[in-house]
Coordinates of C-alpha atoms and ligand atoms in Angstrom, one line a residue:
X1 CA 16.1 18.5 15.2
X2 CA 14.2 20.0 12.2
X3 CA 10.8 20.3 12.0
X4 CA 9.4 17.8 9.1
X5 CA 6.1 19.3 7.4
X6 CA 3.6 16.1 6.3
X7 CA 0.6 16.0 3.8
X8 CA -1.5 12.4 4.3
X9 CA -3.0 11.3 1.2
X10 CA -6.0 9.0 2.4
X11 CA -5.7 10.8 6.6
X12 CA -9.3 9.1 7.3
X13 CA -8.0 5.5 6.0
X14 CA -6.8 2.9 8.2
X15 CA -3.2 3.9 7.7
X16 CA -4.1 8.1 7.6
X17 CA -5.4 7.2 11.2
X18 CA -2.4 4.7 12.4
X19 CA -0.1 8.0 10.9
X20 CA -1.5 10.6 12.8
X21 CA -1.1 8.9 15.8
X22 CA 2.4 8.4 15.7
X23 CA 2.4 11.7 14.4
X24 CA 1.1 13.0 17.6
X25 CA 2.9 11.4 19.9
X26 CA 6.0 13.6 18.3
X27 CA 4.6 17.2 18.1
X28 CA 8.3 18.2 18.8
X29 CA 9.2 16.5 15.0
X30 CA 6.3 16.2 12.6
X31 CA 3.9 19.1 11.8
X32 CA 0.6 18.4 9.5
X33 CA 0.2 20.6 6.4
X34 CA -2.1 18.8 4.5
X35 CA -4.9 15.7 4.9
X36 CA -7.3 14.6 2.8
X37 CA -10.4 12.1 2.5
X38 CA -12.7 10.7 0.1
X39 CA -15.8 10.8 1.8
X40 CA -15.7 10.4 5.6
X41 CA -16.3 14.0 6.7
X42 CA -16.7 14.9 9.8
X43 CA -13.9 12.4 11.2
X44 CA -11.7 14.3 8.8
X45 CA -13.3 17.7 10.6
X46 CA -11.8 16.2 13.8
X47 CA -8.9 15.2 12.3
X48 CA -8.4 19.3 11.2
X49 CA -9.7 20.5 14.6
X50 CA -6.7 18.3 16.1
X51 CA -3.8 19.1 13.6
X52 CA -4.9 22.4 11.8
X53 CA -3.3 21.7 8.4
X54 CA -3.1 24.4 5.3
X55 CA -5.2 22.4 3.4
X56 CA -7.7 20.0 3.0
X57 CA -9.7 18.3 0.3
X58 CA -12.4 16.0 -0.2
X59 CA -13.8 13.9 -3.3
X60 CA -16.5 16.5 -4.3
X61 CA -18.3 19.7 -3.5
X62 CA -21.0 18.3 -0.7
X63 CA -18.3 17.7 1.1
X64 CA -16.3 20.4 0.9
X65 CA -19.2 22.3 1.5
X66 CA -19.7 20.0 4.8
X67 CA -16.2 20.2 5.7
X68 CA -16.0 24.3 5.3
X69 CA -19.0 24.5 7.6
X70 CA -17.8 22.6 10.5
X71 CA -14.2 23.9 10.7
X72 CA -16.0 27.7 10.3
X73 CA -18.1 26.4 13.1
X74 CA -15.3 26.1 15.5
X75 CA -12.3 29.3 14.0
X76 CA -10.9 26.3 11.8
X77 CA -8.5 28.1 9.1
X78 CA -7.9 25.1 7.2
X79 CA -8.5 25.7 3.9
X80 CA -10.8 23.2 2.1
X81 CA -10.5 21.8 -1.3
X82 CA -11.8 19.1 -3.6
X83 CA -11.7 16.7 -6.7
X84 CA -8.4 14.7 -7.9
X85 CA -6.6 18.3 -8.7
X86 CA -7.4 19.7 -5.2
X87 CA -5.2 16.0 -4.1
X88 CA -1.9 17.1 -6.0
X89 CA -2.3 20.9 -4.8
X90 CA -2.2 18.7 -1.2
X91 CA 1.2 17.9 -1.8
X92 CA 2.5 20.7 -4.3
X93 CA 0.7 23.8 -2.6
X94 CA 0.6 22.7 1.1
X95 CA 4.2 23.6 2.3
X96 CA 5.2 20.0 2.9
X97 CA 8.4 17.7 2.3
X98 CA 7.1 14.6 3.5
X99 CA 4.0 12.5 1.6
X100 CA 2.5 9.9 3.1
X101 CA 0.5 8.0 -0.2
X102 CA -2.6 6.6 1.9
X103 CA -5.5 6.7 -0.7
X104 CA -6.6 2.8 -1.7
X105 CA -6.3 2.0 -5.3
X106 CA -5.7 4.0 -8.6
X107 CA -7.5 7.2 -7.2
X108 CA -3.9 7.5 -5.4
X109 CA -1.6 7.6 -9.0
X110 CA -1.5 11.0 -9.4
X111 CA -1.0 12.5 -6.9
X112 CA 1.7 10.1 -5.7
X113 CA 3.0 10.8 -8.7
X114 CA 3.5 15.0 -8.5
X115 CA 4.8 14.3 -4.7
X116 CA 7.9 11.9 -6.8
X117 CA 8.3 14.7 -8.8
X118 CA 8.2 17.6 -6.5
X119 CA 11.2 15.6 -4.9
X120 CA 9.2 15.2 -1.4
X121 CA 9.8 12.3 0.2
X122 CA 7.4 9.6 -0.2
X123 CA 6.0 7.0 1.8
X124 CA 4.5 4.7 0.5
X125 CA 1.2 2.6 1.3
X126 CA -0.9 3.1 -2.0
X127 CA 0.9 -0.1 -3.6
X128 CA -1.0 0.4 -6.3
X129 CA -0.3 3.4 -7.5
X130 CA 3.6 1.3 -7.8
X131 CA 1.7 -1.9 -9.5
X132 CA 0.3 0.5 -12.0
X133 CA 2.8 2.6 -12.9
X134 CA 6.5 1.0 -11.7
X135 CA 8.9 2.2 -14.0
X136 CA 7.2 5.5 -15.1
X137 CA 6.9 6.1 -10.7
X138 CA 10.7 5.4 -10.2
X139 CA 11.5 7.2 -13.0
X140 CA 9.5 10.6 -11.5
X141 CA 11.5 9.7 -7.7
X142 CA 14.7 9.5 -9.8
X143 CA 13.5 13.2 -11.7
X144 CA 12.8 14.8 -8.1
X145 CA 15.6 13.8 -6.4
X146 CA 13.5 12.9 -3.3
X147 CA 13.2 9.6 -0.6
X148 CA 11.1 6.8 -1.3
X149 CA 10.7 4.5 2.0
X150 CA 8.1 1.7 1.5
X151 CA 5.4 1.7 3.9
X152 CA 3.8 -1.4 3.6
X153 CA 5.5 -4.2 6.3
X154 CA 7.5 -6.3 3.9
X155 CA 8.8 -4.3 2.1
X156 CA 9.2 -1.7 5.0
X157 CA 11.6 -5.4 6.2
X158 CA 13.2 -5.8 3.3
X159 CA 14.3 -2.6 3.5
X160 CA 15.2 -2.9 7.0
X161 CA 17.1 -5.7 5.7
X162 CA 19.1 -4.5 2.9
X163 CA 22.9 -3.1 3.1
X164 CA 22.1 1.3 3.2
X165 CA 23.9 1.3 -0.5
X166 CA 21.4 -0.9 -1.9
X167 CA 18.6 1.1 -2.6
X168 CA 21.3 3.4 -4.2
X169 CA 22.9 1.2 -6.6
X170 CA 21.5 -2.3 -6.5
X171 CA 25.3 -3.8 -6.8
X172 CA 26.4 -7.2 -7.3
X173 CA 28.5 -7.6 -4.7
X174 CA 26.7 -6.3 -1.6
X175 CA 25.9 -10.2 -2.5
X176 CA 22.0 -9.8 -2.4
X177 CA 20.5 -13.4 -3.3
X178 CA 17.0 -13.4 -2.9
X179 CA 13.9 -11.6 -1.2
X180 CA 11.4 -13.3 0.7
X181 CA 8.2 -12.2 1.2
X182 CA 6.1 -13.2 4.2
X183 CA 2.5 -13.5 3.4
X184 CA -0.3 -14.9 6.5
X185 CA -2.4 -16.8 4.1
X186 CA -5.5 -14.2 5.4
X187 CA -8.5 -16.0 6.9
X188 CA -9.1 -18.6 4.2
X189 CA -6.1 -20.6 4.7
X190 CA -6.9 -23.5 5.8
X191 CA -10.7 -23.3 4.6
X192 CA -11.5 -26.0 1.8
X193 CA -11.4 -24.3 -1.7
X194 CA -15.4 -26.0 -1.7
X195 CA -16.7 -24.0 1.4
X196 CA -15.1 -20.7 -0.5
X197 CA -18.1 -20.2 -2.6
X198 CA -20.5 -18.7 0.1
X199 CA -18.0 -16.5 1.7
X200 CA -19.2 -13.0 2.6
X201 CA -17.8 -9.6 2.6
X202 CA -17.6 -9.1 6.5
X203 CA -15.6 -12.9 6.7
X204 CA -13.4 -11.6 4.2
X205 CA -12.3 -8.8 6.3
X206 CA -12.2 -10.3 9.2
X207 CA -7.9 -10.7 8.9
X208 CA -6.3 -12.8 11.6
X209 CA -3.4 -10.5 12.5
X210 CA -3.6 -7.2 11.0
X211 CA -6.3 -4.3 10.8
X212 CA -6.8 -3.0 8.0
X213 CA -9.3 -1.5 4.9
X214 CA -11.7 -3.4 3.5
X215 CA -10.0 -3.3 0.2
X216 CA -6.4 -4.7 1.2
X217 CA -8.3 -7.3 3.6
X218 CA -10.0 -9.0 0.6
X219 CA -6.8 -9.1 -1.4
X220 CA -5.4 -10.4 1.8
X221 CA -8.1 -13.4 1.6
X222 CA -7.5 -14.1 -2.1
X223 CA -3.8 -13.5 -2.0
X224 CA -3.9 -11.0 -4.8
X225 CA -2.3 -8.3 -2.1
X226 CA 0.4 -10.8 -2.1
X227 CA 0.8 -10.8 -6.0
X228 CA 0.7 -6.9 -6.0
X229 CA 3.5 -6.6 -3.4
X230 CA 5.9 -8.8 -5.9
X231 CA 5.3 -6.2 -8.8
X232 CA 6.0 -3.9 -5.7
X233 CA 9.0 -5.6 -4.6
X234 CA 10.0 -5.7 -8.2
X235 CA 10.1 -1.9 -8.8
X236 CA 11.0 -1.0 -4.9
X237 CA 14.7 -3.0 -4.7
X238 CA 15.4 -3.9 -8.7
X239 CA 15.8 -7.8 -8.5
X240 CA 15.0 -9.9 -11.5
X241 CA 11.5 -11.3 -10.3
X242 CA 12.1 -14.9 -10.1
X243 CA 14.1 -14.2 -7.2
X244 CA 11.5 -12.8 -5.2
X245 CA 10.2 -14.9 -3.4
X246 CA 6.3 -15.9 -1.5
X247 CA 6.4 -17.2 1.7
X248 CA 3.2 -18.1 3.7
X249 CA 3.8 -17.1 7.7
X250 CA 0.3 -17.6 9.4
X251 CA 1.9 -16.0 12.2
X252 CA 3.0 -12.7 10.8
X253 CA 5.8 -11.9 13.4
X254 CA 8.2 -11.9 10.2
X255 CA 7.7 -9.2 7.9
X256 CA 9.8 -10.3 5.4
X257 CA 13.1 -10.9 4.5
X258 CA 16.3 -11.1 2.5
X259 CA 19.1 -13.9 2.0
X260 CA 22.5 -13.0 1.3
X261 CA 24.8 -15.2 -0.9
X262 CA 27.4 -16.1 1.8
X263 CA 24.1 -18.0 3.5
X264 CA 22.6 -15.5 5.5
X265 CA 19.3 -14.7 6.1
X266 CA 18.4 -11.6 7.8
X267 CA 15.1 -11.0 8.8
X268 CA 12.6 -7.8 10.4
X269 CA 10.4 -9.3 13.5
X270 CA 7.7 -7.2 15.3
X271 CA 4.0 -7.0 16.5
X272 CA 1.3 -6.7 12.9
X273 CA 0.8 -3.1 14.1
X274 CA 1.6 -0.6 10.9
X275 CA 2.5 2.2 13.6
X276 CA 6.0 0.5 13.3
X277 CA 6.6 0.6 9.5
X278 CA 4.7 4.3 9.5
X279 CA 7.4 5.8 12.7
X280 CA 10.3 4.1 10.6
X281 CA 9.3 6.1 7.3
X282 CA 8.5 9.2 9.7
X283 CA 12.0 9.6 11.6
X284 CA 14.1 7.6 8.9
X285 CA 17.6 7.2 9.1
X286 CA 16.2 8.1 13.4
X287 CA 14.1 5.6 15.2
X288 CA 11.3 7.6 17.1
X289 CA 9.0 5.5 19.0
X290 CA 5.9 4.4 17.9
X291 CA 3.6 3.7 20.3
X292 CA 4.2 -0.7 19.8
X293 CA 4.7 -3.5 22.6
X294 CA 7.5 -5.1 22.7
X295 CA 7.5 -8.3 20.9
X296 CA 7.5 -10.8 23.6
X297 CA 9.3 -13.8 21.8
X298 CA 9.1 -16.1 24.5
X299 CA 5.0 -16.0 24.4
X300 CA 4.6 -17.3 21.1
X301 CA 4.0 -20.1 20.4
X302 CA 6.6 -21.1 17.2
X303 CA 7.0 -19.3 14.0
X304 CA 6.3 -21.5 10.5
X305 CA 6.8 -21.0 7.0
X306 CA 5.2 -23.1 3.7
X307 CA 5.1 -22.6 -0.3
X308 CA 1.9 -20.8 -1.0
X309 CA -0.8 -23.8 -2.8
X310 CA -1.5 -21.7 -6.4
X311 CA -4.6 -23.8 -6.7
X312 CA -6.3 -22.9 -4.0
X313 CA -5.2 -18.8 -4.2
X314 CA -5.3 -18.3 -8.0
X315 CA -5.3 -14.5 -8.1
X316 CA -1.6 -14.9 -6.4
X317 CA -0.8 -16.7 -10.3
X318 CA -3.0 -14.2 -12.2
X319 CA -0.6 -11.6 -10.5
X320 CA 2.9 -14.0 -11.1
X321 CA 2.0 -14.0 -14.9
X322 CA 1.0 -10.4 -15.3
X323 CA 4.6 -9.5 -13.4
X324 CA 6.1 -11.6 -15.9
X325 CA 4.0 -9.9 -19.0
X326 CA 5.3 -7.0 -17.9
X327 CA 4.1 -3.7 -19.8
X328 CA 0.2 -3.1 -18.9
X329 CA -0.6 -6.4 -17.7
X330 CA 0.3 -5.0 -14.3
X331 CA -2.2 -2.3 -15.0
X332 CA -5.3 -4.7 -16.7
X333 CA -4.4 -6.9 -13.5
X334 CA -5.1 -4.6 -10.5
X335 CA -7.7 -2.3 -12.6
X336 CA -9.6 -5.5 -13.2
X337 CA -9.1 -6.9 -9.6
X338 CA -10.4 -3.3 -8.0
X339 CA -13.3 -3.3 -9.8
X340 CA -13.9 -7.4 -9.0
X341 CA -13.1 -7.0 -5.4
X342 CA -16.0 -3.6 -5.4
X343 CA -18.9 -5.9 -6.7
X344 CA -17.6 -8.6 -3.7
X345 CA -17.9 -5.9 -1.4
X346 CA -20.4 -3.6 -2.3
X347 CA -23.1 -5.9 -5.7
X348 CA -23.4 -9.2 -3.8
X349 CA -20.7 -10.8 -6.7
X350 CA -19.9 -14.5 -5.0
X351 CA -16.2 -14.4 -3.3
X352 CA -15.0 -17.2 -6.0
X353 CA -16.4 -14.7 -9.0
X354 CA -13.0 -12.3 -8.3
X355 CA -10.4 -14.8 -9.5
X356 CA -12.5 -15.3 -12.9
X357 CA -13.1 -11.5 -13.3
X358 CA -9.6 -10.9 -13.3
X359 CA -8.3 -13.7 -15.9
X360 CA -10.8 -13.1 -18.0
X361 CA -9.9 -8.9 -18.5
X362 CA -6.3 -10.1 -18.6
X363 CA -6.8 -12.3 -21.5
X364 CA -8.6 -10.0 -23.1
X365 CA -6.3 -7.3 -23.4
X366 CA -3.1 -7.0 -25.3
X367 CA 0.1 -6.3 -23.4
X368 CA 1.4 -3.0 -24.5
X369 CA 4.5 -0.3 -23.1
X370 CA 3.2 1.5 -19.9
X371 CA 5.5 4.7 -21.2
X372 CA 3.5 7.9 -20.3
X373 CA 0.8 8.7 -18.1
X374 CA -2.0 8.8 -20.0
X375 CA -1.1 5.1 -22.1
X376 CA -1.6 4.2 -17.9
X377 CA -4.7 6.3 -17.5
X378 CA -6.3 5.2 -20.7
X379 CA -5.5 0.9 -20.0
X380 CA -7.1 1.2 -17.1
X381 CA -9.9 2.8 -17.7
X382 CA -10.3 0.3 -20.5
X383 CA -9.7 -2.4 -18.2
X384 CA -12.2 -0.9 -15.7
X385 CA -15.3 -1.3 -18.3
X386 CA -13.7 -4.8 -19.5
X387 CA -14.4 -6.1 -15.9
X388 CA -17.7 -4.3 -15.2
X389 CA -19.1 -5.7 -18.9
X390 CA -17.8 -9.0 -17.8
X391 CA -19.3 -9.4 -14.5
Ligands
NAD1 P1 -8.5 2.3 3.9 O1 -10.0 2.2 3.0 O2 -9.2 2.1 5.8 O3 -8.6 4.1 3.6 C1 -8.2 4.1 2.4 C2 -8.0 6.2 2.0 O4 -8.5 6.8 1.1 C3 -9.6 6.9 2.9 O5 -8.5 7.7 3.7 C4 -10.5 7.1 1.9 O6 -11.1 8.5 2.2 C5 -9.6 7.6 0.5 N1 -9.9 7.3 -0.5 C6 -10.7 6.1 -0.9 N2 -11.1 6.2 -2.0 C7 -10.8 8.0 -2.4 C8 -11.1 8.5 -3.4 N3 -11.3 8.0 -4.9 N4 -10.6 9.3 -3.9 C9 -9.6 10.1 -2.9 N5 -9.8 9.4 -1.8 C10 -10.1 8.2 -1.7 O7 -7.2 1.9 3.3 P2 -6.1 1.6 4.2 O8 -6.0 0.1 4.6 O9 -5.9 2.2 4.9 O10 -4.9 1.0 3.2 C11 -3.8 2.4 2.3 C12 -3.5 1.8 1.3 O11 -2.2 1.3 2.0 C13 -3.8 1.0 0.1 O12 -3.3 1.3 -1.3 C14 -3.1 -0.2 1.0 O13 -2.8 -1.1 0.2 C15 -2.0 0.0 1.7 N6 -1.8 -0.6 2.1 C16 -2.2 -1.2 4.0 C17 -2.1 -1.7 5.0 C18 -2.7 -1.8 6.1 O14 -2.5 -2.3 6.8 N7 -4.3 -0.9 6.0 C19 -0.9 -2.5 4.6 C20 -0.2 -1.8 3.7 C21 -0.6 -1.5 2.8
MG2 MG1 1.6 -5.5 3.2

């Protein structure tokens, strides 16, 4: 068995920690080449002590100095770097062949694109990168010639439900009619709209089924997450938008489905535990133990499915509109949402203002072609500024 060398962008986050949990159980298959974190220096130091990567990256010089000291005290020789360009070095200079892209938000775009261009196997959790730059990203993957494996549970499920030939040549004779993305509906699925005004960050981050980072937890509550995932599916699987459907499925057992022309619907089921898609991506096309308990169907009370109520989840309609508009509209949607969610989490902005900020910025900014990384980063910056000004 050849050993795979893994770089984890965002190793201290929820996906990063779950990835290391799977890697830890398979020392014969995986070696860690690079680990990166924003600000959680102590956790990163512990990870470096355990996995001994060639490179570790943090956001700034202060953090790097602290990490450097913690590692030298333990005689660990990992090279410590900092800043956005160092994230690219973690991908291109650590000797990795596989990159787990698990930084949250736009900050993950540039190193993930670098992984695509360099022909790495890209395990994509960072959906914001694909939403911002779908066309460029898919082109970069083709150019680099590496494999793109979705880690987002819905997209991983769809990948598993599609025929093996599909990802290489989407071909009408394969009979794929629709993709059905499931959504739990988050913690406020059945909370009346008039009670959402006073929602706190703690309430919004208490997801009923999944344990995740704070930004994606808020996105799940507003269902912006599912909107981003529709755009993600559009780029990953190359089907027209109208063939990508969303279903509310509160139990989060069916992770998504593919409907075929002949009447078949193929679903992937499992525990709501990200180690399943992570293990799938790491070992593909083989399957390995993910440390996840077996699913017991007889212990489930029921599985139910409903259409989402767009009036209850305005962020979902905004995402559909941005997807339809195309060009830079998804970039703007994502940027405005990142600013609005941060203002809700950190500055006490009311929860119900999140869709208002996104709508305002979408209306304000013209849609242009998203044809270069410079253009995308510029539009992203403008949309962030417009969102901040409005807040
Ligand atoms: P998280 O907040 O728990 O972790 C984010 C990681 O990114 C951390 O390691 C953090 O240090 C790093 N980071 C944050 N800002 C950074 C910056 N400016 N520069 C460098 N590093 C930075 O988030 P998460 O829940 O692990 O989610 C990560 C990504 O995976 C997101 O894009 C999310 O949408 C996606 N995702 C997560 C889950 C889940 O179950 N958690 C499921 C599907 C998709
Ligand atoms: Mg998901």
